[in-house]
C-alpha cells in the first residue's frame, strides 16, 4: 500500500529546543489501497475554510490557531496533484471532529466517513462551538460510526476494523482529548503507522522522561475533556513506543518535526 504523508493546514509557528522553528501542521495520510480506492486519514482544513474562515472555522479559533489558509495545502488540491479526482477518495477516517481535523469533509462528499459514535454524538450536540463547526458536515456525510470494542487485540489496545474496507486500517480508541477521540492504525504491508490524532501534541511527550511543549501543552490542556484519561492514554502510548517501536511508528497531528522525520517537508 502506498501511503502519502500530507500537511493539510499549516497554523501558528512554534519553536522547540535544538530544532528549527516551524509552523505546526495538520498531519494527514492518503493511502492508495488495492481494493478500496483512496483512504484519507484526517482532512485538515478544506477549501471552504481557506476561502471563508470566519464562517466555517470561527473567528476565535482563527485568532488562536493563526492558520496560513493556503489552498494548495488542502487535501483535495494535494489529491489532484497526485493525479487523482476527489471521488477517488472513497473513505475518510477521522480521529475526531475538531475543526482542524474534519474541515475538508465537504471536499469529498461521496466518501464514507468513519468515526467513533461518541464523537459524532458530541459534535452534533455541541455545535456550533469553538471545536465543532456544523459547516463541516452540512453536506450530509455518509457516516460510519463505531462503538469502542472490548479487549486489547492491537498491541494492548482495543481496535475496530473499518466497515467495508478490506485494507488493514483500524480505529484505536485513545480517550481524553474529546468524547470519542481515536487513533487510526494503518498497516502499509510491512509495519504499522499509528496516527495518534491529538492524544499527544509533541514527540518529546513520548520519551522516557516526558517533556511537554510550552505552547502546545497549553492548547492540549485547555481542550481536553478528561485530564486523567488523557494522561493515561499518553502513558500507554509511551509504553507502546518503548515496547513495539520496531513494529509501530507513532505520530501526532500537529508536530511539524515528526512530519519532517517521516520524510515529507511541511506543506509539500
PDB file of C-alpha atoms in Angstrom:
ATOM      1  CA  UNK A   1       0.000   0.000   0.000  1.00  0.00           C
ATOM      2  CA  UNK A   2       1.382   3.400  -0.990  1.00  0.00           C
ATOM      3  CA  UNK A   3       0.949   5.956   1.803  1.00  0.00           C
ATOM      4  CA  UNK A   4       1.469   9.690   1.404  1.00  0.00           C
ATOM      5  CA  UNK A   5       2.076  11.973   4.386  1.00  0.00           C
ATOM      6  CA  UNK A   6       0.379  15.341   3.820  1.00  0.00           C
ATOM      7  CA  UNK A   7       0.247  18.617   5.688  1.00  0.00           C
ATOM      8  CA  UNK A   8      -3.309  19.823   5.206  1.00  0.00           C
ATOM      9  CA  UNK A   9      -3.173  23.124   7.015  1.00  0.00           C
ATOM     10  CA  UNK A  10      -0.223  24.988   8.498  1.00  0.00           C
ATOM     11  CA  UNK A  11      -1.039  27.018  11.600  1.00  0.00           C
ATOM     12  CA  UNK A  12       0.968  29.171  14.011  1.00  0.00           C
ATOM     13  CA  UNK A  13       4.756  28.956  14.087  1.00  0.00           C
ATOM     14  CA  UNK A  14       6.316  27.256  17.088  1.00  0.00           C
ATOM     15  CA  UNK A  15       9.810  26.647  18.414  1.00  0.00           C
ATOM     16  CA  UNK A  16      11.492  23.856  20.375  1.00  0.00           C
ATOM     17  CA  UNK A  17      14.979  23.494  21.895  1.00  0.00           C
ATOM     18  CA  UNK A  18      17.501  22.280  19.358  1.00  0.00           C
ATOM     19  CA  UNK A  19      15.000  22.258  16.499  1.00  0.00           C
ATOM     20  CA  UNK A  20      14.275  24.763  13.723  1.00  0.00           C
ATOM     21  CA  UNK A  21      11.212  26.953  14.142  1.00  0.00           C
ATOM     22  CA  UNK A  22       8.316  25.593  12.117  1.00  0.00           C
ATOM     23  CA  UNK A  23       4.624  26.025  11.574  1.00  0.00           C
ATOM     24  CA  UNK A  24       2.503  23.472  13.386  1.00  0.00           C
ATOM     25  CA  UNK A  25       0.825  21.191  10.866  1.00  0.00           C
ATOM     26  CA  UNK A  26      -2.295  19.172  10.270  1.00  0.00           C
ATOM     27  CA  UNK A  27      -0.755  15.796   9.504  1.00  0.00           C
ATOM     28  CA  UNK A  28      -2.923  13.624   7.245  1.00  0.00           C
ATOM     29  CA  UNK A  29      -2.376  10.312   5.461  1.00  0.00           C
ATOM     30  CA  UNK A  30      -3.508   9.356   1.985  1.00  0.00           C
ATOM     31  CA  UNK A  31      -3.454   5.599   1.387  1.00  0.00           C
ATOM     32  CA  UNK A  32      -3.636   4.108  -2.108  1.00  0.00           C
ATOM     33  CA  UNK A  33      -5.277   0.743  -1.462  1.00  0.00           C
ATOM     34  CA  UNK A  34      -5.676  -2.259  -3.729  1.00  0.00           C
ATOM     35  CA  UNK A  35      -9.431  -2.692  -3.349  1.00  0.00           C
ATOM     36  CA  UNK A  36     -10.783   0.384  -1.529  1.00  0.00           C
ATOM     37  CA  UNK A  37      -9.657   3.287  -3.680  1.00  0.00           C
ATOM     38  CA  UNK A  38      -8.079   6.135  -1.757  1.00  0.00           C
ATOM     39  CA  UNK A  39      -8.439   6.264   2.027  1.00  0.00           C
ATOM     40  CA  UNK A  40      -7.813   9.657   3.617  1.00  0.00           C
ATOM     41  CA  UNK A  41      -6.925   9.724   7.313  1.00  0.00           C
ATOM     42  CA  UNK A  42      -7.934  13.165   8.627  1.00  0.00           C
ATOM     43  CA  UNK A  43      -8.743  16.036   6.266  1.00  0.00           C
ATOM     44  CA  UNK A  44      -7.174  19.101   7.853  1.00  0.00           C
ATOM     45  CA  UNK A  45      -8.592  22.374   6.572  1.00  0.00           C
ATOM     46  CA  UNK A  46     -10.768  22.417   3.470  1.00  0.00           C
ATOM     47  CA  UNK A  47     -11.494  24.791   0.616  1.00  0.00           C
ATOM     48  CA  UNK A  48     -14.383  26.468   2.436  1.00  0.00           C
ATOM     49  CA  UNK A  49     -12.139  27.077   5.458  1.00  0.00           C
ATOM     50  CA  UNK A  50      -9.496  28.747   3.311  1.00  0.00           C
ATOM     51  CA  UNK A  51     -11.991  30.883   1.416  1.00  0.00           C
ATOM     52  CA  UNK A  52     -14.234  31.950   4.319  1.00  0.00           C
ATOM     53  CA  UNK A  53     -12.512  31.068   7.619  1.00  0.00           C
ATOM     54  CA  UNK A  54     -14.681  33.274   9.799  1.00  0.00           C
ATOM     55  CA  UNK A  55     -17.820  31.451   8.672  1.00  0.00           C
ATOM     56  CA  UNK A  56     -16.547  27.874   8.821  1.00  0.00           C
ATOM     57  CA  UNK A  57     -13.762  27.846  11.423  1.00  0.00           C
ATOM     58  CA  UNK A  58     -14.982  30.652  13.649  1.00  0.00           C
ATOM     59  CA  UNK A  59     -13.156  33.865  14.480  1.00  0.00           C
ATOM     60  CA  UNK A  60     -11.972  32.750  17.913  1.00  0.00           C
ATOM     61  CA  UNK A  61     -10.323  29.618  16.511  1.00  0.00           C
ATOM     62  CA  UNK A  62      -8.676  31.598  13.699  1.00  0.00           C
ATOM     63  CA  UNK A  63      -7.261  34.074  16.201  1.00  0.00           C
ATOM     64  CA  UNK A  64      -5.890  31.275  18.371  1.00  0.00           C
ATOM     65  CA  UNK A  65      -4.510  28.987  15.654  1.00  0.00           C
ATOM     66  CA  UNK A  66      -3.296  31.605  13.158  1.00  0.00           C
ATOM     67  CA  UNK A  67      -3.808  29.357  10.098  1.00  0.00           C
ATOM     68  CA  UNK A  68      -1.932  30.223   6.902  1.00  0.00           C
ATOM     69  CA  UNK A  69      -5.037  29.382   4.831  1.00  0.00           C
ATOM     70  CA  UNK A  70      -3.220  28.157   1.741  1.00  0.00           C
ATOM     71  CA  UNK A  71      -5.492  26.481  -0.824  1.00  0.00           C
ATOM     72  CA  UNK A  72      -2.540  24.421  -2.082  1.00  0.00           C
ATOM     73  CA  UNK A  73      -2.377  22.717   1.338  1.00  0.00           C
ATOM     74  CA  UNK A  74      -5.954  21.435   1.258  1.00  0.00           C
ATOM     75  CA  UNK A  75      -6.271  17.683   0.871  1.00  0.00           C
ATOM     76  CA  UNK A  76      -8.388  17.966  -2.270  1.00  0.00           C
ATOM     77  CA  UNK A  77      -5.716  20.020  -4.039  1.00  0.00           C
ATOM     78  CA  UNK A  78      -2.974  17.614  -2.953  1.00  0.00           C
ATOM     79  CA  UNK A  79      -5.038  14.651  -4.135  1.00  0.00           C
ATOM     80  CA  UNK A  80      -5.295  16.366  -7.536  1.00  0.00           C
ATOM     81  CA  UNK A  81      -1.537  16.967  -7.694  1.00  0.00           C
ATOM     82  CA  UNK A  82      -1.050  13.226  -7.203  1.00  0.00           C
ATOM     83  CA  UNK A  83      -3.205  12.606 -10.266  1.00  0.00           C
ATOM     84  CA  UNK A  84      -6.496  11.661  -8.591  1.00  0.00           C
ATOM     85  CA  UNK A  85     -10.027  13.072  -8.519  1.00  0.00           C
ATOM     86  CA  UNK A  86     -11.983  13.864  -5.332  1.00  0.00           C
ATOM     87  CA  UNK A  87     -14.327  10.936  -5.957  1.00  0.00           C
ATOM     88  CA  UNK A  88     -11.335   8.579  -5.863  1.00  0.00           C
ATOM     89  CA  UNK A  89     -11.301   9.199  -2.098  1.00  0.00           C
ATOM     90  CA  UNK A  90     -13.830   6.547  -1.127  1.00  0.00           C
ATOM     91  CA  UNK A  91     -13.210   6.600   2.627  1.00  0.00           C
ATOM     92  CA  UNK A  92     -12.231   9.260   5.148  1.00  0.00           C
ATOM     93  CA  UNK A  93     -11.194   8.259   8.669  1.00  0.00           C
ATOM     94  CA  UNK A  94     -11.088  10.944  11.351  1.00  0.00           C
ATOM     95  CA  UNK A  95      -9.546  10.768  14.800  1.00  0.00           C
ATOM     96  CA  UNK A  96     -12.152  13.275  15.976  1.00  0.00           C
ATOM     97  CA  UNK A  97     -14.249  16.167  14.674  1.00  0.00           C
ATOM     98  CA  UNK A  98     -12.392  19.261  15.866  1.00  0.00           C
ATOM     99  CA  UNK A  99     -12.406  21.984  13.199  1.00  0.00           C
ATOM    100  CA  UNK A 100      -8.838  21.351  12.004  1.00  0.00           C
ATOM    101  CA  UNK A 101      -9.348  17.598  11.635  1.00  0.00           C
ATOM    102  CA  UNK A 102     -12.514  17.499   9.539  1.00  0.00           C
ATOM    103  CA  UNK A 103     -12.621  20.826   7.697  1.00  0.00           C
ATOM    104  CA  UNK A 104     -12.038  19.095   4.375  1.00  0.00           C
ATOM    105  CA  UNK A 105     -15.042  16.753   4.609  1.00  0.00           C
ATOM    106  CA  UNK A 106     -17.164  18.881   2.228  1.00  0.00           C
ATOM    107  CA  UNK A 107     -14.456  18.478  -0.427  1.00  0.00           C
ATOM    108  CA  UNK A 108     -15.116  14.708  -0.526  1.00  0.00           C
ATOM    109  CA  UNK A 109     -18.921  14.483  -0.388  1.00  0.00           C
ATOM    110  CA  UNK A 110     -19.079  10.949  -1.798  1.00  0.00           C
ATOM    111  CA  UNK A 111     -16.710   9.403   0.747  1.00  0.00           C
ATOM    112  CA  UNK A 112     -17.814   7.271   3.676  1.00  0.00           C
ATOM    113  CA  UNK A 113     -16.654   8.949   6.903  1.00  0.00           C
ATOM    114  CA  UNK A 114     -15.516   6.649   9.711  1.00  0.00           C
ATOM    115  CA  UNK A 115     -15.590   7.923  13.313  1.00  0.00           C
ATOM    116  CA  UNK A 116     -16.388   6.699  16.822  1.00  0.00           C
ATOM    117  CA  UNK A 117     -20.092   7.124  17.588  1.00  0.00           C
ATOM    118  CA  UNK A 118     -19.437   9.052  20.804  1.00  0.00           C
ATOM    119  CA  UNK A 119     -17.504  11.667  18.851  1.00  0.00           C
ATOM    120  CA  UNK A 120     -20.237  12.239  16.299  1.00  0.00           C
ATOM    121  CA  UNK A 121     -22.843  12.422  19.063  1.00  0.00           C
ATOM    122  CA  UNK A 122     -20.809  15.051  20.928  1.00  0.00           C
ATOM    123  CA  UNK A 123     -20.184  17.102  17.797  1.00  0.00           C
ATOM    124  CA  UNK A 124     -23.843  17.168  16.784  1.00  0.00           C
ATOM    125  CA  UNK A 125     -24.943  18.013  20.326  1.00  0.00           C
ATOM    126  CA  UNK A 126     -22.396  20.769  20.987  1.00  0.00           C
ATOM    127  CA  UNK A 127     -22.093  22.506  17.616  1.00  0.00           C
ATOM    128  CA  UNK A 128     -21.709  25.309  16.936  1.00  0.00           C
ATOM    129  CA  UNK A 129     -18.853  25.697  19.373  1.00  0.00           C
ATOM    130  CA  UNK A 130     -15.163  26.559  19.434  1.00  0.00           C
ATOM    131  CA  UNK A 131     -14.218  22.994  18.498  1.00  0.00           C
ATOM    132  CA  UNK A 132     -17.206  21.730  16.479  1.00  0.00           C
ATOM    133  CA  UNK A 133     -18.438  23.640  13.410  1.00  0.00           C
ATOM    134  CA  UNK A 134     -21.591  22.430  11.613  1.00  0.00           C
ATOM    135  CA  UNK A 135     -20.417  23.820   8.253  1.00  0.00           C
ATOM    136  CA  UNK A 136     -18.084  20.836   8.059  1.00  0.00           C
ATOM    137  CA  UNK A 137     -20.950  18.339   7.870  1.00  0.00           C
ATOM    138  CA  UNK A 138     -23.784  20.450   6.442  1.00  0.00           C
ATOM    139  CA  UNK A 139     -23.457  18.494   3.168  1.00  0.00           C
ATOM    140  CA  UNK A 140     -24.635  15.314   4.929  1.00  0.00           C
ATOM    141  CA  UNK A 141     -21.652  12.961   5.106  1.00  0.00           C
ATOM    142  CA  UNK A 142     -22.100   9.211   4.749  1.00  0.00           C
ATOM    143  CA  UNK A 143     -21.227   8.420   8.347  1.00  0.00           C
ATOM    144  CA  UNK A 144     -19.957   5.025   9.503  1.00  0.00           C
ATOM    145  CA  UNK A 145     -19.937   5.022  13.296  1.00  0.00           C
ATOM    146  CA  UNK A 146     -18.383   2.576  15.746  1.00  0.00           C
ATOM    147  CA  UNK A 147     -18.655   1.667  19.408  1.00  0.00           C
ATOM    148  CA  UNK A 148     -15.403   1.115  21.338  1.00  0.00           C
ATOM    149  CA  UNK A 149     -14.735  -2.636  21.235  1.00  0.00           C
ATOM    150  CA  UNK A 150     -13.881  -4.832  24.189  1.00  0.00           C
ATOM    151  CA  UNK A 151     -10.491  -6.488  24.508  1.00  0.00           C
ATOM    152  CA  UNK A 152      -6.982  -5.423  23.649  1.00  0.00           C
ATOM    153  CA  UNK A 153      -6.291  -7.067  20.313  1.00  0.00           C
ATOM    154  CA  UNK A 154      -3.867  -4.448  18.907  1.00  0.00           C
ATOM    155  CA  UNK A 155      -0.577  -4.214  20.854  1.00  0.00           C
ATOM    156  CA  UNK A 156      -2.533  -3.986  24.095  1.00  0.00           C
ATOM    157  CA  UNK A 157      -5.126  -1.532  22.756  1.00  0.00           C
ATOM    158  CA  UNK A 158      -8.686  -2.123  21.660  1.00  0.00           C
ATOM    159  CA  UNK A 159      -9.253  -1.647  17.946  1.00  0.00           C
ATOM    160  CA  UNK A 160     -12.046  -1.938  15.422  1.00  0.00           C
ATOM    161  CA  UNK A 161     -11.610  -2.569  11.664  1.00  0.00           C
ATOM    162  CA  UNK A 162     -13.428  -0.316   9.248  1.00  0.00           C
ATOM    163  CA  UNK A 163     -16.722  -1.431   7.766  1.00  0.00           C
ATOM    164  CA  UNK A 164     -16.449  -2.018   4.026  1.00  0.00           C
ATOM    165  CA  UNK A 165     -12.680  -1.575   3.901  1.00  0.00           C
ATOM    166  CA  UNK A 166     -10.507  -4.558   3.014  1.00  0.00           C
ATOM    167  CA  UNK A 167      -7.226  -2.827   3.858  1.00  0.00           C
ATOM    168  CA  UNK A 168      -5.983  -3.280   7.428  1.00  0.00           C
ATOM    169  CA  UNK A 169      -6.986   0.092   8.845  1.00  0.00           C
ATOM    170  CA  UNK A 170      -8.373   0.327  12.376  1.00  0.00           C
ATOM    171  CA  UNK A 171      -9.823   2.865  14.767  1.00  0.00           C
ATOM    172  CA  UNK A 172      -7.989   2.661  18.110  1.00  0.00           C
ATOM    173  CA  UNK A 173      -9.836   4.482  20.936  1.00  0.00           C
ATOM    174  CA  UNK A 174      -7.455   6.953  22.650  1.00  0.00           C
ATOM    175  CA  UNK A 175      -9.531   8.757  25.245  1.00  0.00           C
ATOM    176  CA  UNK A 176      -9.193  12.096  26.968  1.00  0.00           C
ATOM    177  CA  UNK A 177      -8.989  14.751  24.277  1.00  0.00           C
ATOM    178  CA  UNK A 178     -12.615  14.608  23.111  1.00  0.00           C
ATOM    179  CA  UNK A 179     -15.646  12.459  23.870  1.00  0.00           C
ATOM    180  CA  UNK A 180     -14.815   9.948  21.136  1.00  0.00           C
ATOM    181  CA  UNK A 181     -11.189  10.509  20.265  1.00  0.00           C
ATOM    182  CA  UNK A 182      -9.371   7.678  18.462  1.00  0.00           C
ATOM    183  CA  UNK A 183      -6.106   6.910  16.771  1.00  0.00           C
ATOM    184  CA  UNK A 184      -6.014   5.415  13.290  1.00  0.00           C
ATOM    185  CA  UNK A 185      -3.749   2.419  12.711  1.00  0.00           C
ATOM    186  CA  UNK A 186      -2.728   1.658   9.120  1.00  0.00           C
ATOM    187  CA  UNK A 187      -0.666  -1.352   8.046  1.00  0.00           C
ATOM    188  CA  UNK A 188       1.390  -0.493   4.974  1.00  0.00           C
ATOM    189  CA  UNK A 189       2.347  -4.074   4.214  1.00  0.00           C
ATOM    190  CA  UNK A 190       5.487  -4.130   6.323  1.00  0.00           C
ATOM    191  CA  UNK A 191       4.768  -2.208   9.515  1.00  0.00           C
ATOM    192  CA  UNK A 192       2.094  -0.219  11.316  1.00  0.00           C
ATOM    193  CA  UNK A 193       1.584   3.520  11.327  1.00  0.00           C
ATOM    194  CA  UNK A 194      -0.461   4.908  14.216  1.00  0.00           C
ATOM    195  CA  UNK A 195      -1.897   8.366  13.686  1.00  0.00           C
ATOM    196  CA  UNK A 196      -2.492   9.392  17.297  1.00  0.00           C
ATOM    197  CA  UNK A 197      -4.521  12.487  16.477  1.00  0.00           C
ATOM    198  CA  UNK A 198      -4.422  14.827  19.474  1.00  0.00           C
ATOM    199  CA  UNK A 199      -3.657  12.142  22.068  1.00  0.00           C
ATOM    200  CA  UNK A 200      -0.347  13.978  22.353  1.00  0.00           C
ATOM    201  CA  UNK A 201       0.975  17.083  20.597  1.00  0.00           C
ATOM    202  CA  UNK A 202       4.788  16.919  20.754  1.00  0.00           C
ATOM    203  CA  UNK A 203       7.141  13.998  20.138  1.00  0.00           C
ATOM    204  CA  UNK A 204       9.104  14.571  23.344  1.00  0.00           C
ATOM    205  CA  UNK A 205       5.967  13.724  25.321  1.00  0.00           C
ATOM    206  CA  UNK A 206       6.596  10.087  24.410  1.00  0.00           C
ATOM    207  CA  UNK A 207      10.186   9.907  25.652  1.00  0.00           C
ATOM    208  CA  UNK A 208      11.186   8.081  28.841  1.00  0.00           C
ATOM    209  CA  UNK A 209      11.446  11.471  30.557  1.00  0.00           C
ATOM    210  CA  UNK A 210       8.421  13.271  29.026  1.00  0.00           C
ATOM    211  CA  UNK A 211       8.865  16.910  28.068  1.00  0.00           C
ATOM    212  CA  UNK A 212       5.754  18.937  27.166  1.00  0.00           C
ATOM    213  CA  UNK A 213       5.932  21.741  24.628  1.00  0.00           C
ATOM    214  CA  UNK A 214       5.343  25.131  26.290  1.00  0.00           C
ATOM    215  CA  UNK A 215       2.779  26.282  23.707  1.00  0.00           C
ATOM    216  CA  UNK A 216       1.244  23.025  22.537  1.00  0.00           C
ATOM    217  CA  UNK A 217       0.757  21.803  26.097  1.00  0.00           C
ATOM    218  CA  UNK A 218      -1.414  24.815  26.863  1.00  0.00           C
ATOM    219  CA  UNK A 219      -3.551  24.011  23.817  1.00  0.00           C
ATOM    220  CA  UNK A 220      -3.988  20.343  24.682  1.00  0.00           C
ATOM    221  CA  UNK A 221      -4.719  21.019  28.346  1.00  0.00           C
ATOM    222  CA  UNK A 222      -7.371  23.606  27.536  1.00  0.00           C
ATOM    223  CA  UNK A 223      -9.048  21.334  25.000  1.00  0.00           C
ATOM    224  CA  UNK A 224      -9.118  18.085  26.995  1.00  0.00           C
ATOM    225  CA  UNK A 225     -12.419  16.637  28.206  1.00  0.00           C
ATOM    226  CA  UNK A 226     -10.871  14.262  30.766  1.00  0.00           C
ATOM    227  CA  UNK A 227      -7.469  15.126  32.231  1.00  0.00           C
ATOM    228  CA  UNK A 228      -6.616  11.821  33.907  1.00  0.00           C
ATOM    229  CA  UNK A 229      -7.799   9.789  30.928  1.00  0.00           C
ATOM    230  CA  UNK A 230      -5.678  11.887  28.570  1.00  0.00           C
ATOM    231  CA  UNK A 231      -2.573  11.426  30.699  1.00  0.00           C
ATOM    232  CA  UNK A 232      -3.293   7.711  30.972  1.00  0.00           C
ATOM    233  CA  UNK A 233      -3.560   7.466  27.192  1.00  0.00           C
ATOM    234  CA  UNK A 234      -0.210   9.197  26.818  1.00  0.00           C
ATOM    235  CA  UNK A 235       1.380   6.784  29.296  1.00  0.00           C
ATOM    236  CA  UNK A 236       0.054   3.828  27.296  1.00  0.00           C
ATOM    237  CA  UNK A 237       1.363   5.313  24.051  1.00  0.00           C
ATOM    238  CA  UNK A 238       4.746   5.862  25.699  1.00  0.00           C
ATOM    239  CA  UNK A 239       4.814   2.183  26.630  1.00  0.00           C
ATOM    240  CA  UNK A 240       3.739   1.195  23.120  1.00  0.00           C
ATOM    241  CA  UNK A 241       6.625   3.176  21.651  1.00  0.00           C
ATOM    242  CA  UNK A 242       9.066   1.638  24.126  1.00  0.00           C
ATOM    243  CA  UNK A 243       7.997  -1.959  23.648  1.00  0.00           C
ATOM    244  CA  UNK A 244       6.945  -2.007  19.991  1.00  0.00           C
ATOM    245  CA  UNK A 245       8.771   0.883  18.339  1.00  0.00           C
ATOM    246  CA  UNK A 246      10.230  -1.532  15.803  1.00  0.00           C
ATOM    247  CA  UNK A 247       6.766  -2.550  14.654  1.00  0.00           C
ATOM    248  CA  UNK A 248       4.725   0.640  15.041  1.00  0.00           C
ATOM    249  CA  UNK A 249       5.555   4.210  14.015  1.00  0.00           C
ATOM    250  CA  UNK A 250       3.637   6.687  16.170  1.00  0.00           C
ATOM    251  CA  UNK A 251       2.979  10.294  15.237  1.00  0.00           C
ATOM    252  CA  UNK A 252       0.547  13.009  16.230  1.00  0.00           C
ATOM    253  CA  UNK A 253      -1.498  15.520  14.284  1.00  0.00           C
ATOM    254  CA  UNK A 254       0.332  18.786  14.777  1.00  0.00           C
ATOM    255  CA  UNK A 255       4.049  18.167  15.408  1.00  0.00           C
ATOM    256  CA  UNK A 256       5.985  19.503  12.369  1.00  0.00           C
ATOM    257  CA  UNK A 257       9.219  17.775  13.354  1.00  0.00           C
ATOM    258  CA  UNK A 258       7.541  14.369  13.280  1.00  0.00           C
ATOM    259  CA  UNK A 259       6.321  15.127   9.764  1.00  0.00           C
ATOM    260  CA  UNK A 260       9.846  16.085   8.730  1.00  0.00           C
ATOM    261  CA  UNK A 261      11.270  12.885  10.187  1.00  0.00           C
ATOM    262  CA  UNK A 262       8.802  10.907   8.103  1.00  0.00           C
ATOM    263  CA  UNK A 263      10.456  12.385   5.033  1.00  0.00           C
ATOM    264  CA  UNK A 264       7.912  14.963   3.964  1.00  0.00           C
ATOM    265  CA  UNK A 265       8.509  18.687   4.240  1.00  0.00           C
ATOM    266  CA  UNK A 266       5.624  20.540   5.853  1.00  0.00           C
ATOM    267  CA  UNK A 267       3.302  21.860   3.179  1.00  0.00           C
ATOM    268  CA  UNK A 268       4.612  19.592   0.427  1.00  0.00           C
TER     269      UNK A 268
END
